[in-house]
Coordinates of C-alpha atoms in Angstrom, one line a residue:
M1 CA -44.0 -6.9 -11.5
T2 CA -42.3 -6.9 -8.1
L3 CA -42.2 -4.4 -5.3
G4 CA -38.6 -3.6 -6.1
Q5 CA -39.6 -2.8 -9.8
L6 CA -42.5 -0.7 -8.6
A7 CA -40.2 1.2 -6.3
N8 CA -37.8 1.9 -9.3
Q9 CA -40.8 3.2 -11.3
V10 CA -41.8 5.5 -8.5
A11 CA -38.2 6.8 -8.2
A12 CA -38.0 7.3 -11.9
G13 CA -41.1 9.4 -11.8
E14 CA -39.7 11.8 -9.2
I15 CA -36.6 12.9 -11.1
D16 CA -35.7 16.6 -10.6
E17 CA -36.6 18.6 -13.7
K18 CA -33.1 20.0 -13.8
A19 CA -31.4 16.6 -13.4
R20 CA -28.9 15.7 -16.1
A21 CA -26.0 13.2 -16.4
S22 CA -23.6 11.9 -19.0
K23 CA -25.0 8.5 -20.1
W24 CA -21.5 7.0 -20.7
Q25 CA -20.1 8.2 -17.3
V26 CA -23.1 6.6 -15.5
F27 CA -22.6 3.5 -17.6
R28 CA -18.9 3.3 -16.5
D29 CA -20.1 3.6 -12.9
I30 CA -22.6 0.8 -13.4
R31 CA -20.0 -1.4 -15.0
E32 CA -17.7 -0.8 -12.0
A33 CA -20.4 -1.7 -9.5
K34 CA -21.9 -4.5 -11.6
E35 CA -21.4 -7.2 -8.9
A36 CA -23.0 -5.0 -6.2
L37 CA -26.0 -4.4 -8.5
G38 CA -26.3 -8.0 -9.6
A39 CA -25.9 -7.2 -13.3
T40 CA -24.3 -9.7 -15.7
D41 CA -21.6 -8.9 -18.4
R42 CA -24.0 -9.7 -21.2
A43 CA -26.7 -7.6 -19.6
L44 CA -24.3 -4.6 -19.6
A45 CA -23.5 -5.3 -23.3
I46 CA -27.2 -4.9 -23.9
L47 CA -27.5 -1.8 -21.8
N48 CA -24.6 -0.3 -23.7
A49 CA -26.6 -1.0 -26.9
L50 CA -29.8 0.5 -25.4
L51 CA -27.9 3.7 -24.5
S52 CA -26.5 4.0 -28.0
F53 CA -30.1 4.3 -29.3
H54 CA -30.5 7.4 -27.2
R55 CA -29.1 10.1 -29.5
A56 CA -28.0 12.7 -27.0
D57 CA -24.8 12.2 -24.9
E58 CA -26.7 13.4 -21.8
L59 CA -29.7 12.1 -20.1
T60 CA -32.1 14.8 -19.0
A61 CA -35.5 14.9 -17.4
E62 CA -36.7 17.4 -20.1
E63 CA -36.8 14.8 -22.9
S64 CA -38.1 11.3 -23.4
L65 CA -35.8 8.6 -22.2
I66 CA -37.6 5.7 -23.8
V67 CA -35.8 3.8 -26.5
F68 CA -37.6 1.2 -28.7
P69 CA -35.2 -0.8 -30.8
S70 CA -36.3 -4.2 -32.1
N71 CA -34.7 -7.4 -30.9
E72 CA -32.8 -7.7 -34.2
Q73 CA -31.3 -4.2 -33.8
L74 CA -30.3 -5.0 -30.2
I75 CA -28.6 -8.3 -31.2
R76 CA -26.5 -6.5 -33.9
R77 CA -25.4 -3.7 -31.5
A78 CA -24.7 -6.2 -28.7
N79 CA -22.2 -8.1 -30.9
G80 CA -24.6 -10.9 -31.6
M81 CA -26.4 -13.4 -29.3
S82 CA -29.3 -15.7 -29.5
P83 CA -32.9 -14.3 -29.0
A84 CA -33.3 -16.5 -25.9
T85 CA -30.0 -15.0 -24.4
L86 CA -31.2 -11.5 -25.3
R87 CA -34.5 -12.0 -23.5
R88 CA -32.8 -13.5 -20.4
H89 CA -30.4 -10.6 -20.0
L90 CA -33.0 -8.0 -20.8
A91 CA -34.9 -9.5 -17.8
N92 CA -31.7 -9.1 -15.7
L93 CA -31.6 -5.3 -16.6
V94 CA -35.3 -5.0 -15.5
T95 CA -34.8 -7.0 -12.3
T96 CA -31.8 -5.0 -11.2
G97 CA -33.7 -1.8 -11.8
L98 CA -31.5 -0.4 -14.5
V99 CA -34.3 0.0 -17.0
I100 CA -38.1 -0.1 -16.9
R101 CA -40.3 -1.9 -19.5
R102 CA -43.0 0.4 -21.0
D103 CA -45.0 -2.2 -22.9
S104 CA -47.5 -1.4 -25.6
P105 CA -50.9 -3.1 -25.7
N106 CA -49.6 -5.8 -28.1
G107 CA -46.2 -6.0 -26.4
K108 CA -44.3 -4.5 -29.3
R109 CA -41.9 -1.5 -29.2
F110 CA -42.7 1.5 -31.2
A111 CA -43.3 5.3 -31.0
R112 CA -46.2 7.5 -32.2
R113 CA -45.1 10.8 -33.6
G114 CA -47.2 13.9 -33.7
E115 CA -47.1 17.0 -35.8
G116 CA -43.6 18.1 -36.7
G117 CA -42.2 14.6 -36.1
A118 CA -42.0 14.9 -32.3
I119 CA -42.6 11.7 -30.3
D120 CA -46.0 11.8 -28.6
Q121 CA -46.1 8.3 -27.2
A122 CA -43.3 5.6 -27.0
Y123 CA -43.2 2.0 -25.9
G124 CA -40.0 0.2 -25.2
F125 CA -37.3 0.5 -22.5
D126 CA -37.3 3.5 -20.2
L127 CA -33.8 4.7 -19.2
S128 CA -35.1 7.0 -16.5
P129 CA -33.7 4.9 -13.6
I130 CA -30.2 5.5 -14.9
L131 CA -30.7 9.2 -14.5
A132 CA -32.6 8.9 -11.3
R133 CA -29.9 6.7 -9.7
A134 CA -26.8 8.3 -11.2
E135 CA -25.5 9.5 -7.8
E136 CA -26.2 6.1 -6.3
F137 CA -24.2 4.4 -9.0
K138 CA -21.4 6.9 -8.6
A139 CA -21.2 6.2 -4.8
L140 CA -21.3 2.4 -5.4
A141 CA -18.5 2.6 -8.0
A142 CA -16.3 4.6 -5.5
A143 CA -17.0 2.1 -2.8
V144 CA -16.0 -0.8 -5.1
Q145 CA -12.8 1.0 -6.1
A146 CA -11.9 1.7 -2.5
E147 CA -12.5 -2.0 -1.6
R148 CA -10.4 -3.1 -4.5
K149 CA -7.5 -0.8 -3.5
A150 CA -7.8 -2.0 0.2
H151 CA -7.6 -5.6 -1.0
R152 CA -4.6 -4.9 -3.1
L153 CA -2.8 -3.1 -0.2
V154 CA -3.5 -5.9 2.2
K155 CA -2.1 -8.4 -0.4
E156 CA 1.0 -6.3 -0.6
R157 CA 1.3 -6.3 3.2
L158 CA 0.9 -10.1 3.2
T159 CA 3.6 -10.6 0.6
I160 CA 6.1 -8.3 2.4
S161 CA 5.4 -9.9 5.8
R162 CA 5.8 -13.4 4.5
R163 CA 9.1 -12.5 2.8
D164 CA 10.5 -10.6 5.8
V165 CA 9.6 -13.3 8.3
V166 CA 11.2 -16.1 6.1
K167 CA 14.3 -14.0 5.6
M168 CA 14.7 -13.3 9.3
I169 CA 14.1 -17.0 10.3
E170 CA 16.7 -18.1 7.6
A171 CA 19.2 -15.6 8.9
G172 CA 18.7 -16.8 12.5
I173 CA 19.2 -20.5 11.5
N174 CA 22.1 -19.9 9.1
E175 CA 24.0 -17.6 11.5
G176 CA 23.5 -19.8 14.5
V177 CA 21.5 -17.3 16.5
P178 CA 20.0 -18.9 19.7
G179 CA 16.3 -19.1 19.5
N180 CA 13.3 -21.3 18.9
W181 CA 13.6 -21.2 15.2
Q182 CA 11.7 -24.5 14.6
G183 CA 8.9 -23.1 16.7
F184 CA 8.9 -19.9 14.6
M185 CA 8.8 -21.9 11.4
R186 CA 6.0 -24.1 12.6
R187 CA 4.1 -21.0 13.7
Y188 CA 4.7 -19.5 10.3
E189 CA 3.5 -22.6 8.4
A190 CA 0.4 -22.8 10.5
I191 CA -0.5 -19.3 9.7
I192 CA 0.1 -19.7 5.9
A193 CA -1.8 -23.0 5.9
R194 CA -5.0 -21.1 6.7
L195 CA -4.5 -18.9 3.6
P196 CA -7.1 -19.9 1.0
R197 CA -6.4 -19.7 -2.8
T198 CA -8.9 -16.8 -3.1
A199 CA -9.4 -14.9 0.2
A200 CA -11.6 -12.0 1.2
R201 CA -9.9 -8.8 2.4
L202 CA -10.9 -9.4 6.1
T203 CA -9.4 -12.9 6.0
L204 CA -6.2 -11.5 4.6
E205 CA -6.1 -8.7 7.2
T206 CA -6.4 -11.3 10.0
I207 CA -3.6 -13.4 8.6
C208 CA -1.5 -10.3 8.1
N209 CA -1.9 -9.3 11.7
E210 CA -0.8 -12.7 12.9
L211 CA 2.2 -12.6 10.6
E212 CA 3.2 -9.1 11.9
D213 CA 3.0 -10.4 15.5
L214 CA 5.3 -13.2 14.4
W215 CA 7.6 -10.6 12.8
V216 CA 7.9 -8.8 16.1
D217 CA 8.9 -12.0 17.9
V218 CA 11.5 -13.0 15.4
H219 CA 12.8 -9.5 15.1
Q220 CA 13.2 -9.2 18.9
T221 CA 15.1 -12.5 19.0
L222 CA 17.6 -11.3 16.3
E223 CA 17.9 -7.8 18.0
S224 CA 18.6 -9.3 21.4
F225 CA 21.3 -11.5 20.0
I226 CA 23.0 -8.7 18.2
N227 CA 22.9 -6.6 21.4
S228 CA 24.2 -9.4 23.5
Q229 CA 27.2 -10.0 21.3
N230 CA 28.9 -6.8 22.3
P231 CA 26.6 -4.0 23.4
N232 CA 29.3 -1.3 23.2
A233 CA 30.3 -2.3 19.7
N234 CA 26.9 -3.1 18.3
E235 CA 25.1 -0.1 19.7
S236 CA 27.4 2.6 20.9
Q237 CA 30.1 2.0 18.4
S238 CA 27.8 1.8 15.5
E239 CA 26.2 5.1 16.6
R240 CA 29.6 6.6 16.9
H241 CA 30.5 5.3 13.5
I242 CA 27.6 7.1 12.0
Q243 CA 28.2 10.3 14.0
N244 CA 31.9 10.6 14.0
S245 CA 33.7 8.4 11.5
N246 CA 33.5 11.2 9.0
P247 CA 36.2 13.9 9.7
H248 CA 33.7 16.6 8.7
V249 CA 31.2 15.8 11.5
S250 CA 30.8 18.8 13.8
S251 CA 32.6 18.9 17.2
T252 CA 29.4 19.8 19.0
D253 CA 28.0 16.3 18.2
E254 CA 31.1 14.7 19.7
S255 CA 30.8 16.7 22.9
E256 CA 27.1 16.0 23.1
Y257 CA 27.6 12.3 23.1
G258 CA 30.8 12.3 25.2
L259 CA 32.9 10.7 22.5
E260 CA 36.7 10.4 22.9
E261 CA 39.3 9.7 20.3
T262 CA 40.6 6.7 22.3
G263 CA 37.2 5.2 22.5
E264 CA 36.7 5.7 18.8
A265 CA 40.0 4.2 17.9
S266 CA 39.5 1.2 20.2
G267 CA 36.1 0.6 18.7
V268 CA 37.3 0.2 15.1
G269 CA 39.0 -3.1 15.7
V270 CA 36.0 -4.5 17.5
K271 CA 33.8 -3.1 14.8
N272 CA 35.6 -5.1 12.1
D273 CA 35.1 -8.3 14.1
N274 CA 31.4 -7.6 14.6
V275 CA 30.9 -7.1 10.8
R276 CA 32.0 -10.7 10.2
A277 CA 29.8 -11.9 13.0
L278 CA 26.7 -10.2 11.8
P279 CA 24.0 -12.0 9.7
S280 CA 24.9 -12.2 6.1
R281 CA 21.2 -12.2 5.0
D282 CA 19.5 -9.1 3.8
L283 CA 17.7 -6.9 6.2
P284 CA 13.9 -7.1 6.1
L285 CA 12.3 -4.1 4.5
G286 CA 9.9 -3.5 7.3
M287 CA 12.8 -3.3 9.8
V288 CA 14.7 -0.8 7.7
V289 CA 11.6 1.5 7.2
D290 CA 11.0 1.4 10.9
A291 CA 14.6 2.5 11.5
C292 CA 14.6 5.2 8.8
P293 CA 11.1 6.9 8.8
E294 CA 12.5 10.1 7.4
L295 CA 12.8 8.5 3.9
L296 CA 9.0 8.1 3.8
T297 CA 8.7 11.9 3.3
L298 CA 10.3 11.4 -0.1
A299 CA 8.5 8.2 -1.1
R300 CA 5.7 8.2 -3.7
D301 CA 2.4 8.6 -1.9
G302 CA 4.3 8.5 1.4
H303 CA 4.4 4.7 1.3
I304 CA 7.2 2.2 0.8
R305 CA 5.9 -1.3 0.0
T306 CA 8.8 -2.8 -2.0
W307 CA 12.5 -2.6 -2.2
R308 CA 12.1 -0.9 -5.6
D309 CA 10.1 1.9 -3.8
F310 CA 12.8 2.1 -1.2
V311 CA 15.7 2.5 -3.7
E312 CA 13.6 5.0 -5.6
A313 CA 13.0 7.1 -2.5
A314 CA 16.8 7.0 -1.7
T315 CA 17.6 8.1 -5.2
Q316 CA 15.2 11.1 -4.7
A317 CA 16.8 11.9 -1.4
R318 CA 20.4 11.9 -2.8
P319 CA 20.4 15.4 -4.4
F320 CA 18.7 17.0 -1.3
M321 CA 21.5 15.6 0.9
G322 CA 24.2 17.0 -1.3
I323 CA 25.4 13.5 -2.4
S324 CA 26.9 13.6 -5.9
P325 CA 25.8 11.2 -8.6
S326 CA 29.3 9.7 -8.7
A327 CA 29.3 9.0 -5.0
W328 CA 25.8 7.3 -5.3
Q329 CA 26.8 5.3 -8.3
E330 CA 30.0 4.1 -6.6
A331 CA 28.0 3.0 -3.5
V332 CA 25.6 1.1 -5.7
E333 CA 28.4 -0.7 -7.5
V334 CA 30.2 -1.7 -4.3
M335 CA 27.2 -2.4 -2.0
G336 CA 24.4 -3.1 -4.4
P337 CA 21.3 -0.9 -4.9
E338 CA 19.4 -2.0 -1.8
K339 CA 22.3 -1.7 0.7
A340 CA 23.4 1.6 -0.8
A341 CA 19.8 2.8 -0.4
I342 CA 19.8 1.6 3.3
T343 CA 23.0 3.5 3.9
V344 CA 21.6 6.7 2.4
A345 CA 18.4 6.3 4.4
A346 CA 20.5 5.9 7.6
I347 CA 22.6 9.0 6.8
L348 CA 19.3 10.9 6.1
Q349 CA 18.0 9.8 9.5
R350 CA 21.1 11.3 11.1
S351 CA 21.6 14.1 8.7
D352 CA 21.5 16.8 11.4
R353 CA 24.7 15.3 12.9
I354 CA 26.6 14.7 9.7
A355 CA 28.0 17.8 8.0
S356 CA 29.3 16.2 4.7
R357 CA 26.9 13.5 3.7
G358 CA 28.6 12.8 0.4
G359 CA 32.0 12.5 1.9
Y360 CA 30.6 10.2 4.6
L361 CA 28.9 8.0 2.0
R362 CA 32.2 7.7 0.1
N363 CA 33.9 6.8 3.4
L364 CA 31.4 4.0 4.1
T365 CA 31.7 2.8 0.4
E366 CA 35.5 2.4 0.8
R367 CA 34.9 0.4 4.1
A368 CA 32.4 -1.8 2.3
R369 CA 34.9 -2.4 -0.5
D370 CA 37.3 -3.7 2.1
Q371 CA 34.5 -5.7 3.8
K372 CA 34.7 -3.6 6.9
F373 CA 31.2 -2.2 6.8
S374 CA 27.7 -3.7 7.3
V375 CA 24.3 -2.1 7.3
W376 CA 23.1 -4.3 10.2
P377 CA 24.7 -2.3 13.1
M378 CA 23.7 1.0 11.5
I379 CA 20.0 -0.1 11.4
M380 CA 20.1 -1.7 14.8
A381 CA 21.5 1.5 16.3
L382 CA 18.8 3.6 14.8
L383 CA 16.1 1.1 16.1
R384 CA 17.7 1.1 19.6
E385 CA 17.7 4.9 19.7
K386 CA 14.0 4.9 18.7
L387 CA 13.2 2.4 21.4
D388 CA 15.3 4.2 24.0
A389 CA 13.4 7.4 23.3
H390 CA 10.1 5.7 24.0
A391 CA 11.5 4.0 27.1
K392 CA 12.2 7.4 28.6
A393 CA 8.6 8.5 27.7
A394 CA 7.0 5.4 29.2
G395 CA 6.7 7.1 32.6
N396 CA 4.4 9.7 31.1
N397 CA 2.4 7.1 29.2
G398 CA 3.1 9.0 26.0
R399 CA 2.7 7.8 22.5
S400 CA 5.4 10.0 21.1
V401 CA 8.5 11.6 22.4
T402 CA 10.8 14.5 21.6
D403 CA 14.1 13.4 20.2
P404 CA 16.8 14.9 22.5
A405 CA 19.1 15.4 19.5
D406 CA 16.7 18.0 18.2
G407 CA 17.1 20.3 21.1
D408 CA 14.1 22.7 21.5
R409 CA 12.7 22.0 18.1
G410 CA 10.1 19.6 19.5
V411 CA 10.4 17.0 16.7
T412 CA 8.0 14.1 17.3
V413 CA 9.2 10.6 16.8
E414 CA 6.4 8.2 15.5
I415 CA 6.7 4.5 16.0
S416 CA 5.1 1.7 14.1
E417 CA 2.6 -0.7 15.7
A418 CA 5.2 -3.5 15.4
L419 CA 7.7 -1.6 17.5
R420 CA 5.0 -0.7 20.0
K421 CA 4.2 -4.4 20.5
N422 CA 8.0 -5.0 20.9
M423 CA 8.1 -2.4 23.7
K424 CA 5.1 -3.9 25.4
K425 CA 6.9 -7.3 25.5
K426 CA 9.9 -5.7 27.1
G427 CA 7.7 -3.9 29.7
W428 CA 8.6 -0.4 28.6
E429 CA 5.0 0.7 27.9
R430 CA 2.2 0.2 30.4

């Protein structure tokens, strides 16, 4: 006897008379929280066998909860084990407070029946703690499930961050972008070297945060290079391309942004040169989601963790944008599913300025077929617009800003933590 066992016996004796619980549901909760409870797998197999000796599916305080099977019966129902193993794991059930021993004077398990066959006195294993602690087991199971989900999500974050950082570093090296790429690579390797084979969630979160800081630095280096190549072509022209290359775009958008036909015509030639000068590597997923947050409203559970999720969300957005299946299929065949999805997401982000989204997608598909279109300038323009909006709001120390393109509608633009760090490094947020 220990104080913990005595406390379990006291709790079992104070069960509410109206208490009831499904024995198999409580068993599932116990199985989920077995590590927190300290129960072993073999002990749970024995507990499952003990519960099977209780005839009703529900445990209630109105009836006896003592079962008294022999060791031979328990061994058969527990799929076979040696008597020594049985005794060891029965002791585990008692130690963890899942059952209570009700020993007879001679240590055997049996029941005395009275008139009518009703049990007057029983000696064996008392299942009362399972009923008394049913809510505790349920809460423990929910906590274990939440921790498992959080661990899975942080592992997904880690995978995406590693992939995006490596892709951006490779793009910078292969495209000859000026930057301390060897330093970035050493920094990345130093972070990953601290990643153990089996890591706790807090360890993974710490490594993820460091990788995301590295992501911001590498992303800023690439963005600065693209902007320095030709700011007018890479930012303004790419924005004009999204807004006005389509002949169906409304004239109010043109007047709002002060666009002229001569400027548009002169930008086309420069645009083609810039397409060849842009990185040939794929865009990192995190960068694209930052640039096109509208697509998150159509994503499953409001999260995009993989390129498959991104393409699926773009496929869901297609009918709402009035894009025909044939236009989407053609874009996928010419650009590939990921770049087609990026294009659709960028069009969705600017949907209030594009009248015919399907026609515009076909236009961009034809340009991509002639190798005159790249998704890099389109995404960079959206990111620049997002950062510029927050730069204007920096004087008010705001965390969100109303997009001027939305007039008086008061649409709030949310930014990710990565972009916020980027802004701090440029001195736009104090």
